[in-house]
Short mmCIF file of C-alpha atoms in Angstrom, two decimals:
data_model
loop_
_atom_site.label_atom_id
_atom_site.label_comp_id
_atom_site.label_asym_id
_atom_site.label_seq_id
_atom_site.Cartn_x
_atom_site.Cartn_y
_atom_site.Cartn_z
CA MET A 138 -4.48 -26.99 -12.28
CA ARG A 139 -4.58 -24.67 -9.24
CA ASN A 140 -5.89 -21.33 -8.01
CA VAL A 141 -3.63 -18.34 -7.82
CA ALA A 142 -3.45 -15.32 -5.43
CA VAL A 143 -1.72 -12.19 -6.68
CA VAL A 144 -0.39 -9.72 -4.14
CA GLY A 145 1.94 -6.70 -4.18
CA ALA A 146 5.26 -7.41 -2.44
CA GLN A 147 6.21 -3.72 -1.70
CA TRP A 148 4.12 -0.68 -0.86
CA GLY A 149 1.71 -1.07 -3.77
CA ASP A 150 1.82 0.32 -7.26
CA GLU A 151 4.03 -2.57 -8.36
CA GLY A 152 2.36 -3.00 -11.76
CA LYS A 153 -0.22 -5.63 -10.76
CA GLY A 154 -2.62 -4.55 -13.46
CA LYS A 155 -0.68 -6.03 -16.44
CA ILE A 156 0.15 -9.25 -14.64
CA VAL A 157 -3.34 -9.79 -13.34
CA ASP A 158 -4.75 -9.10 -16.83
CA TRP A 159 -2.30 -11.67 -18.25
CA LEU A 160 -3.45 -14.27 -15.68
CA SER A 161 -7.18 -13.36 -15.90
CA GLU A 162 -7.14 -14.45 -19.51
CA GLN A 163 -6.44 -17.99 -18.24
CA ALA A 164 -8.80 -17.82 -15.27
CA ASP A 165 -12.48 -18.53 -15.14
CA VAL A 166 -13.10 -16.31 -12.07
CA VAL A 167 -11.35 -13.21 -10.74
CA VAL A 168 -11.97 -12.23 -7.09
CA ARG A 169 -11.17 -8.95 -5.31
CA PHE A 170 -10.74 -9.82 -1.59
CA GLN A 171 -9.73 -6.60 0.30
CA GLY A 172 -9.33 -2.87 0.08
CA GLY A 173 -11.69 -0.43 -1.51
CA HIS A 174 -11.66 2.16 -4.29
CA ASN A 175 -8.39 3.55 -2.90
CA ALA A 176 -6.55 0.98 -5.03
CA GLY A 177 -6.08 1.29 -8.72
CA HIS A 178 -5.15 -1.10 -11.61
CA THR A 179 -4.52 0.01 -15.11
CA LEU A 180 -5.16 -2.56 -17.84
CA VAL A 181 -4.22 -2.13 -21.51
CA VAL A 182 -6.25 -4.55 -23.70
CA GLY A 183 -5.79 -4.00 -27.44
CA ASN A 184 -6.16 -0.28 -28.02
CA LYS A 185 -8.19 0.38 -24.92
CA THR A 186 -7.03 1.41 -21.43
CA TYR A 187 -9.09 0.59 -18.48
CA LYS A 188 -8.50 2.14 -14.99
CA LEU A 189 -10.18 -0.04 -12.37
CA SER A 190 -10.53 0.46 -8.65
CA LEU A 191 -13.31 -1.76 -7.25
CA LEU A 192 -14.04 -3.93 -10.23
CA PRO A 193 -11.89 -7.07 -10.56
CA SER A 194 -9.58 -7.07 -13.58
CA GLY A 195 -11.47 -9.97 -15.16
CA VAL A 196 -14.48 -7.71 -15.79
CA VAL A 197 -12.99 -6.48 -19.07
CA ARG A 198 -12.94 -10.02 -20.50
CA PRO A 199 -16.07 -11.63 -21.83
CA GLU A 200 -17.22 -14.95 -20.22
CA LYS A 201 -15.23 -14.30 -17.05
CA LEU A 202 -16.97 -14.11 -13.75
CA SER A 203 -15.89 -11.22 -11.50
CA VAL A 204 -16.41 -11.29 -7.75
CA ILE A 205 -16.17 -8.60 -5.06
CA GLY A 206 -15.67 -10.39 -1.81
CA ALA A 207 -16.79 -9.55 1.72
CA GLY A 208 -13.28 -8.40 2.60
CA VAL A 209 -13.75 -5.34 0.39
CA VAL A 210 -15.39 -2.19 1.62
CA VAL A 211 -17.58 -0.89 -1.06
CA ASP A 212 -18.63 2.70 -1.94
CA PRO A 213 -21.88 1.90 -3.85
CA TRP A 214 -21.75 5.21 -5.76
CA ALA A 215 -18.12 4.62 -6.77
CA LEU A 216 -18.97 1.06 -7.88
CA LEU A 217 -21.91 2.19 -10.05
CA SER A 218 -19.74 4.97 -11.56
CA GLU A 219 -17.01 2.53 -12.39
CA ILE A 220 -19.49 0.15 -13.97
CA GLU A 221 -20.86 2.99 -16.17
CA THR A 222 -17.34 3.98 -17.21
CA VAL A 223 -16.35 0.53 -18.41
CA GLN A 224 -19.73 0.08 -20.12
CA GLU A 225 -18.96 3.21 -22.09
CA LEU A 226 -15.76 1.49 -23.25
CA GLY A 227 -17.80 -1.49 -24.54
CA VAL A 228 -17.64 -3.80 -21.51
CA ALA A 229 -20.91 -5.62 -20.63
CA VAL A 230 -21.44 -5.76 -16.88
CA SER A 231 -24.49 -7.58 -15.41
CA PRO A 232 -25.48 -9.68 -12.37
CA GLU A 233 -24.41 -12.66 -14.51
CA SER A 234 -20.86 -11.40 -14.91
CA LEU A 235 -20.37 -9.55 -11.56
CA LEU A 236 -21.18 -10.75 -8.05
CA LEU A 237 -21.03 -8.54 -4.98
CA ALA A 238 -20.88 -10.21 -1.56
CA ASP A 239 -24.08 -9.50 0.27
CA ASN A 240 -22.08 -9.32 3.54
CA ALA A 241 -19.61 -6.69 2.34
CA THR A 242 -19.36 -3.40 4.27
CA LEU A 243 -20.56 -0.17 2.67
CA ILE A 244 -18.61 3.05 2.59
CA LEU A 245 -20.98 5.98 3.41
CA ALA A 246 -20.69 9.74 3.06
CA VAL A 247 -19.92 10.05 6.77
CA HIS A 248 -16.86 7.85 6.34
CA ARG A 249 -15.39 10.20 3.76
CA GLN A 250 -16.15 13.20 5.96
CA ILE A 251 -14.38 11.65 8.98
CA ASP A 252 -11.41 10.47 6.93
CA LYS A 253 -10.69 13.99 5.62
CA ALA A 254 -11.28 15.62 8.97
CA ARG A 255 -8.76 13.31 10.70
CA GLU A 256 -6.07 13.86 8.14
CA ALA A 257 -6.53 17.68 8.42
CA LEU A 258 -6.21 17.47 12.18
CA ARG A 259 -3.07 15.39 11.98
CA GLY A 260 -1.27 18.02 9.98
CA GLU A 261 2.29 17.11 9.33
CA ARG A 262 1.73 13.73 11.03
CA LYS A 263 -0.92 12.71 8.49
CA ILE A 264 -0.95 9.09 7.34
CA GLY A 265 -1.53 9.95 3.70
CA THR A 266 -4.93 8.38 3.14
CA THR A 267 -6.93 8.93 -0.05
CA GLY A 268 -9.70 10.54 1.89
CA ARG A 269 -12.20 8.04 0.47
CA GLY A 270 -13.54 6.69 3.74
CA ILE A 271 -11.85 3.24 3.61
CA GLY A 272 -10.33 3.33 7.06
CA PRO A 273 -13.43 4.57 8.92
CA ALA A 274 -15.52 1.97 7.15
CA TYR A 275 -13.21 -0.83 8.26
CA GLU A 276 -13.33 0.58 11.77
CA ASP A 277 -17.14 0.30 11.76
CA LYS A 278 -16.90 -3.25 10.43
CA VAL A 279 -14.68 -4.33 13.31
CA ALA A 280 -16.78 -2.46 15.84
CA ARG A 281 -19.87 -4.35 14.58
CA ARG A 282 -21.83 -1.21 13.63
CA ALA A 283 -21.31 -1.27 9.85
CA VAL A 284 -24.06 -1.00 7.26
CA ARG A 285 -23.68 -3.96 4.85
CA VAL A 286 -24.93 -4.66 1.35
CA SER A 287 -27.70 -6.93 2.59
CA ASP A 288 -29.07 -4.11 4.75
CA LEU A 289 -30.20 -2.28 1.60
CA ASP A 290 -32.97 -4.80 1.26
CA ASP A 291 -34.63 -3.90 4.59
CA ALA A 292 -35.61 -0.25 4.87
CA ASP A 293 -36.56 -0.42 8.60
CA ASP A 294 -33.35 -2.14 9.63
CA LEU A 295 -31.32 0.21 7.39
CA ARG A 296 -32.81 3.25 9.09
CA ARG A 297 -32.10 1.84 12.59
CA LYS A 298 -28.49 1.00 11.74
CA LEU A 299 -27.90 4.46 10.23
CA GLU A 300 -29.28 6.16 13.36
CA GLU A 301 -26.90 4.17 15.56
CA LEU A 302 -23.96 4.68 13.26
CA TYR A 303 -24.44 8.46 12.72
CA ALA A 304 -25.02 9.01 16.45
CA HIS A 305 -21.57 7.49 17.06
CA HIS A 306 -19.77 9.50 14.39
CA ASN A 307 -21.47 12.79 15.00
CA ILE A 308 -19.93 12.92 18.44
CA TYR A 309 -16.44 13.07 16.77
CA LEU A 310 -17.48 15.46 14.03
CA LYS A 311 -18.95 17.88 16.55
CA ALA A 312 -15.83 17.78 18.70
CA ALA A 313 -13.63 18.32 15.53
CA GLY A 314 -15.76 21.39 14.62
CA GLU A 315 -17.18 19.69 11.54
CA PRO A 316 -20.85 19.81 10.45
CA GLU A 317 -22.85 16.86 11.79
CA ALA A 318 -23.82 14.17 9.22
CA SER A 319 -27.46 13.75 8.31
CA VAL A 320 -29.22 10.39 8.83
CA ASP A 321 -32.09 11.53 6.68
CA GLU A 322 -29.83 12.32 3.69
CA ALA A 323 -27.97 9.05 4.07
CA PHE A 324 -31.18 7.02 4.22
CA ALA A 325 -32.61 8.75 1.20
CA ASP A 326 -29.41 8.29 -0.83
CA LEU A 327 -29.11 4.62 0.02
CA THR A 328 -32.84 4.00 -0.60
CA GLU A 329 -32.41 5.52 -4.02
CA ILE A 330 -29.36 3.50 -4.97
CA ALA A 331 -30.42 0.12 -3.45
CA PRO A 332 -32.37 -1.08 -6.57
CA ARG A 333 -29.21 -0.64 -8.67
CA ILE A 334 -26.90 -2.35 -6.21
CA LEU A 335 -29.04 -5.33 -4.95
CA PRO A 336 -29.16 -7.20 -8.30
CA PHE A 337 -25.45 -7.86 -7.95
CA ALA A 338 -25.67 -9.01 -4.33
CA ALA A 339 -25.10 -12.72 -3.65
CA PRO A 340 -23.72 -15.20 -1.09
CA VAL A 341 -20.38 -15.17 -2.74
CA TRP A 342 -18.91 -17.92 -0.64
CA ARG A 343 -21.49 -20.47 -1.95
CA HIS A 344 -20.77 -19.55 -5.58
CA LEU A 345 -16.96 -19.92 -4.98
CA GLU A 346 -17.43 -23.33 -3.36
CA GLU A 347 -19.51 -24.52 -6.35
CA LEU A 348 -16.93 -23.20 -8.78
CA ARG A 349 -14.12 -24.85 -6.88
CA ARG A 350 -15.94 -28.18 -6.99
CA ARG A 351 -16.30 -27.76 -10.76
CA ASP A 352 -12.52 -27.30 -10.94
CA ARG A 353 -12.73 -23.75 -12.25
CA ARG A 354 -9.54 -21.68 -12.19
CA ILE A 355 -9.88 -18.90 -9.64
CA LEU A 356 -7.61 -15.83 -9.57
CA PHE A 357 -7.60 -13.87 -6.26
CA GLU A 358 -6.62 -10.27 -6.92
CA GLY A 359 -5.05 -8.28 -4.11
CA ALA A 360 -4.80 -4.47 -3.77
CA GLN A 361 -2.04 -2.28 -2.34
CA GLY A 362 1.10 -4.16 -1.11
CA ILE A 363 2.20 -6.37 1.80
CA MET A 364 4.15 -3.60 3.45
CA LEU A 365 0.84 -1.67 3.73
CA ASP A 366 -0.76 -4.54 5.63
CA VAL A 367 -2.41 -3.31 8.84
CA ASP A 368 -0.58 -5.97 10.92
CA HIS A 369 2.64 -6.67 8.96
CA GLY A 370 3.32 -3.33 7.27
CA THR A 371 4.97 -0.03 8.30
CA TYR A 372 2.32 0.69 10.95
CA PRO A 373 0.70 3.22 11.36
CA TYR A 374 1.45 4.28 7.80
CA VAL A 375 -0.51 1.39 6.35
CA THR A 376 -3.86 0.72 4.83
CA SER A 377 -6.82 -0.50 6.98
CA SER A 378 -6.98 -4.09 5.69
CA ASN A 379 -4.81 -7.19 5.52
CA THR A 380 -3.03 -7.29 2.24
CA VAL A 381 -1.25 -10.61 2.79
CA ALA A 382 -2.21 -13.60 0.72
CA GLY A 383 -3.97 -15.24 3.67
CA GLN A 384 -6.65 -12.57 3.32
CA ALA A 385 -7.55 -13.97 -0.01
CA ALA A 386 -9.30 -16.85 1.70
CA THR A 387 -10.88 -14.75 4.55
CA GLY A 388 -11.90 -11.89 2.26
CA SER A 389 -13.65 -14.10 -0.25
CA GLY A 390 -15.16 -16.79 1.95
CA THR A 391 -13.13 -19.79 0.89
CA GLY A 392 -10.67 -21.97 2.72
CA PRO A 393 -6.86 -21.39 2.59
CA THR A 394 -6.33 -24.74 0.87
CA THR A 395 -8.20 -23.31 -2.13
CA ILE A 396 -5.08 -21.26 -3.01
CA GLY A 397 -2.25 -23.22 -4.63
CA TYR A 398 0.21 -20.56 -5.73
CA VAL A 399 0.95 -17.03 -4.42
CA LEU A 400 2.53 -14.66 -6.93
CA GLY A 401 4.12 -11.50 -5.51
CA ILE A 402 4.39 -8.51 -7.85
CA THR A 403 7.69 -6.61 -7.36
CA LYS A 404 9.15 -3.60 -9.07
CA ALA A 405 12.86 -3.72 -10.03
CA TYR A 406 13.18 -0.66 -7.81
CA THR A 407 11.08 0.67 -4.99
CA THR A 408 8.23 3.28 -4.82
CA ARG A 409 5.88 4.57 -2.14
CA VAL A 410 2.98 6.95 -2.14
CA GLY A 411 2.17 9.11 0.90
CA SER A 412 3.82 9.30 4.22
CA GLY A 413 5.87 6.68 6.12
CA PRO A 414 9.37 5.25 6.38
CA PHE A 415 11.26 4.50 3.15
CA PRO A 416 14.90 3.48 3.92
CA SER A 417 16.09 3.31 0.24
CA GLU A 418 14.41 6.52 -0.87
CA LEU A 419 16.32 8.74 -3.24
CA THR A 420 15.65 12.42 -3.10
CA ASP A 421 18.39 13.25 -5.60
CA GLU A 422 18.60 13.31 -9.40
CA ILE A 423 18.53 9.50 -9.62
CA GLY A 424 15.27 9.35 -7.68
CA GLN A 425 13.88 11.98 -10.03
CA GLN A 426 15.01 9.92 -13.09
CA LEU A 427 13.33 6.78 -11.77
CA GLY A 428 10.09 8.66 -11.29
CA GLU A 429 10.14 10.20 -14.74
CA ARG A 430 11.13 7.00 -16.53
CA GLY A 431 8.61 4.92 -14.61
CA HIS A 432 5.77 7.47 -14.93
CA GLU A 433 5.33 7.21 -11.19
CA PHE A 434 1.98 8.73 -10.43
CA GLY A 435 -0.86 6.97 -8.61
CA THR A 436 -3.69 5.44 -10.78
CA VAL A 437 -6.41 6.58 -8.35
CA THR A 438 -5.03 9.75 -6.74
CA GLY A 439 -2.52 11.04 -9.37
CA ARG A 440 -0.09 11.62 -6.46
CA LYS A 441 3.66 11.54 -7.29
CA ARG A 442 5.37 8.44 -5.95
CA ARG A 443 8.51 8.53 -3.94
CA CYS A 444 11.31 6.40 -5.58
CA GLY A 445 14.34 4.59 -4.46
CA TRP A 446 16.66 1.58 -5.00
CA PHE A 447 15.37 -2.01 -4.72
CA ASP A 448 15.02 -2.95 -1.07
CA ALA A 449 15.63 -6.70 -0.80
CA VAL A 450 15.20 -6.67 3.00
CA MET A 451 11.65 -5.37 2.72
CA VAL A 452 10.75 -7.68 -0.13
CA ARG A 453 12.16 -10.75 1.63
CA GLN A 454 10.07 -9.88 4.68
CA ALA A 455 6.95 -9.54 2.53
CA ILE A 456 7.60 -12.90 0.95
CA LYS A 457 7.83 -14.61 4.27
CA THR A 458 4.78 -12.96 5.87
CA ALA A 459 2.61 -13.47 2.77
CA GLY A 460 3.74 -16.94 1.85
CA ILE A 461 4.79 -15.87 -1.68
CA THR A 462 5.82 -18.76 -3.99
CA GLY A 463 7.42 -16.71 -6.72
CA ILE A 464 7.59 -13.11 -7.93
CA ALA A 465 6.73 -11.20 -11.09
CA LEU A 466 9.45 -8.62 -11.50
CA THR A 467 8.18 -5.48 -13.31
CA LYS A 468 9.56 -2.35 -14.84
CA LEU A 469 13.07 -3.71 -15.34
CA ASP A 470 13.33 -1.44 -18.46
CA VAL A 471 13.21 1.65 -16.15
CA LEU A 472 16.81 0.77 -15.08
CA ASP A 473 18.14 0.70 -18.65
CA GLY A 474 21.17 3.02 -19.07
CA PHE A 475 22.19 3.47 -15.45
CA THR A 476 25.92 2.98 -15.22
CA GLU A 477 25.64 1.86 -11.54
CA LEU A 478 22.85 0.22 -9.56
CA LYS A 479 22.35 -0.44 -5.89
CA VAL A 480 20.39 -2.97 -3.93
CA CYS A 481 19.64 -2.65 -0.27
CA ASP A 482 20.61 -5.96 1.34
CA GLY A 483 20.53 -4.90 5.01
CA TYR A 484 19.85 -2.07 7.49
CA GLU A 485 21.95 -0.30 10.06
CA LEU A 486 20.12 0.47 13.33
CA ASP A 487 21.91 2.06 16.31
CA GLY A 488 25.25 0.88 14.95
CA LYS A 489 24.15 -2.67 14.36
CA ARG A 490 23.32 -4.54 11.10
CA ILE A 491 19.81 -6.05 10.99
CA ASP A 492 18.09 -8.11 8.31
CA TYR A 493 14.47 -7.20 8.83
CA PHE A 494 12.13 -4.19 8.99
CA PRO A 495 11.50 -3.43 12.67
CA SER A 496 8.01 -2.78 14.04
CA GLY A 497 8.69 0.22 16.21
CA GLY A 498 8.06 3.71 14.83
CA ARG A 499 11.41 5.11 15.99
CA ALA A 500 13.29 2.17 14.69
CA GLN A 501 11.54 2.29 11.36
CA ALA A 502 12.39 5.93 10.93
CA SER A 503 16.05 5.44 12.05
CA VAL A 504 17.19 2.48 9.92
CA ARG A 505 19.69 3.21 7.25
CA PRO A 506 20.16 1.18 4.13
CA ILE A 507 23.23 -0.93 3.51
CA TYR A 508 23.85 -1.23 -0.20
CA ARG A 509 25.36 -3.68 -2.56
CA THR A 510 26.60 -1.96 -5.76
CA LEU A 511 26.33 -3.45 -9.19
CA GLU A 512 27.40 -2.48 -12.69
CA GLY A 513 24.49 -1.34 -14.81
CA TRP A 514 23.86 -2.08 -18.47
CA THR A 515 23.94 -0.05 -21.67
CA GLY A 516 21.60 -2.22 -23.72
CA SER A 517 17.82 -2.11 -23.65
CA THR A 518 15.64 -4.59 -21.82
CA ARG A 519 12.41 -2.92 -23.08
CA GLY A 520 10.25 -5.38 -25.00
CA ALA A 521 12.50 -8.41 -24.29
CA ARG A 522 10.53 -11.67 -24.46
CA SER A 523 13.32 -14.17 -23.69
CA TRP A 524 16.35 -14.35 -21.38
CA ALA A 525 18.53 -14.21 -24.48
CA ASP A 526 17.21 -10.76 -25.26
CA LEU A 527 18.48 -9.36 -21.91
CA PRO A 528 21.93 -7.75 -21.39
CA GLY A 529 24.24 -9.87 -19.28
CA ASN A 530 24.31 -7.42 -16.35
CA ALA A 531 20.51 -7.30 -16.32
CA VAL A 532 20.42 -11.08 -15.85
CA LYS A 533 23.06 -10.73 -13.05
CA TYR A 534 20.85 -8.10 -11.44
CA ILE A 535 17.82 -10.46 -11.46
CA ARG A 536 19.81 -13.35 -10.13
CA LEU A 537 21.04 -11.26 -7.30
CA ILE A 538 17.56 -10.23 -6.41
CA GLU A 539 16.33 -13.85 -6.42
CA GLU A 540 19.22 -14.75 -4.11
CA LEU A 541 18.60 -11.88 -1.63
CA ILE A 542 14.81 -12.33 -1.42
CA ASP A 543 14.92 -16.12 -1.24
CA ALA A 544 12.31 -16.52 -4.02
CA PRO A 545 12.43 -17.24 -7.76
CA VAL A 546 11.37 -14.86 -10.57
CA SER A 547 8.38 -16.60 -12.18
CA MET A 548 7.58 -13.77 -14.59
CA LEU A 549 9.51 -10.80 -15.91
CA SER A 550 7.76 -7.75 -17.34
CA THR A 551 9.78 -5.54 -19.75
CA SER A 552 7.20 -2.97 -20.75
CA PRO A 553 3.58 -2.06 -20.13
CA GLU A 554 2.55 -4.22 -23.16
CA ARG A 555 1.21 -7.55 -21.98
CA GLU A 556 3.15 -9.45 -24.68
CA ASP A 557 6.45 -8.14 -23.42
CA THR A 558 6.65 -10.73 -20.68
CA ILE A 559 9.19 -13.44 -20.04
CA LEU A 560 7.40 -16.45 -18.47
CA VAL A 561 9.47 -18.79 -16.37
CA LYS A 562 6.59 -20.56 -14.62
CA ASN A 563 2.85 -20.37 -15.30
CA PRO A 564 1.36 -20.07 -11.77
CA PHE A 565 -1.85 -21.87 -12.88
CA LEU A 566 -0.01 -24.89 -14.32
CA ASP A 567 3.71 -25.31 -13.44
#
């Protein structure tokens, strides 16, 4: 038995919700370890659909412990709203079933204000944030001026920290021509909400250590994707946290040896939301078809996703930087019926072939995909539950991907239904 970390191996939106839900049924504990409510997972359990942002996917299953780690930045109002939403769908959420790290950083109203003001000032050079304050909250955390969950339990200290924090941010807001943020309003709002948040607060690291010693199965649930990692992604068009699997340990308060298997979720093609380089992007009819067939709209923002062919160079790089053991390949059925498929297996930069995604902004914008062309398939993969159910050319496509990314396919998803999954290896057991 071992613990498993699940991460996206592209730019997010890889279909992690279904896979995490499948794994959470086998886990005892599900831990969110980074990001904020800018990430979204859609779960379909029975006849109910749950759209989660902050809450770990295990929350919809009775007798599972859900944990929000210190690596997550938490909007307390968004958290309570999400709890109320799932409760209306019949999910019981209590301090016995949900733990919130007492050292997690809070997202405040001023963070949302700054986030939106910055994007407006960037104009055409905007990064494409969700405007929910995630980036500014992480900045405050690193600058050691953040307000944390535990601060809600000390009114005097909370007031002092807010005064220091808002004095810093109001300098920027004033220079940007924005209204200054009010300390009094922030203090009143947080004081009001504190009694509803504090019952969930706990030293999460201690609970995880105890659970590990009791040999409980722990599932670490990542948000976004590896190529949005603040260090290893397409900087500066990235998120504000580390999305690699190593963050599962840091963001939850446990050691790296706690994690035994890293599962990377990977679409059978490529999508991206917002700005930034995308070498294999298709702006033609094929790209439009991929978007329509795959219902490519963001769970949280509703924004239309950009679509393109599978980029093996990018995924291989994500696998190496994140230490991915095997991948779960999703949305294979979206490719049904294409007479011809392409896979990017290299880039051309300044007349030379390269096999990695460069770090420089000019280079990232300049690389051109080098494609390998394959014959598509006319049969359907939708709903397939064994390799024998797949068209021969679909199997060839999967085998080529495994070869190019240097990692095996551990799971294959052939529809949004959780039963429509071909399991090669169970990450918890095999």
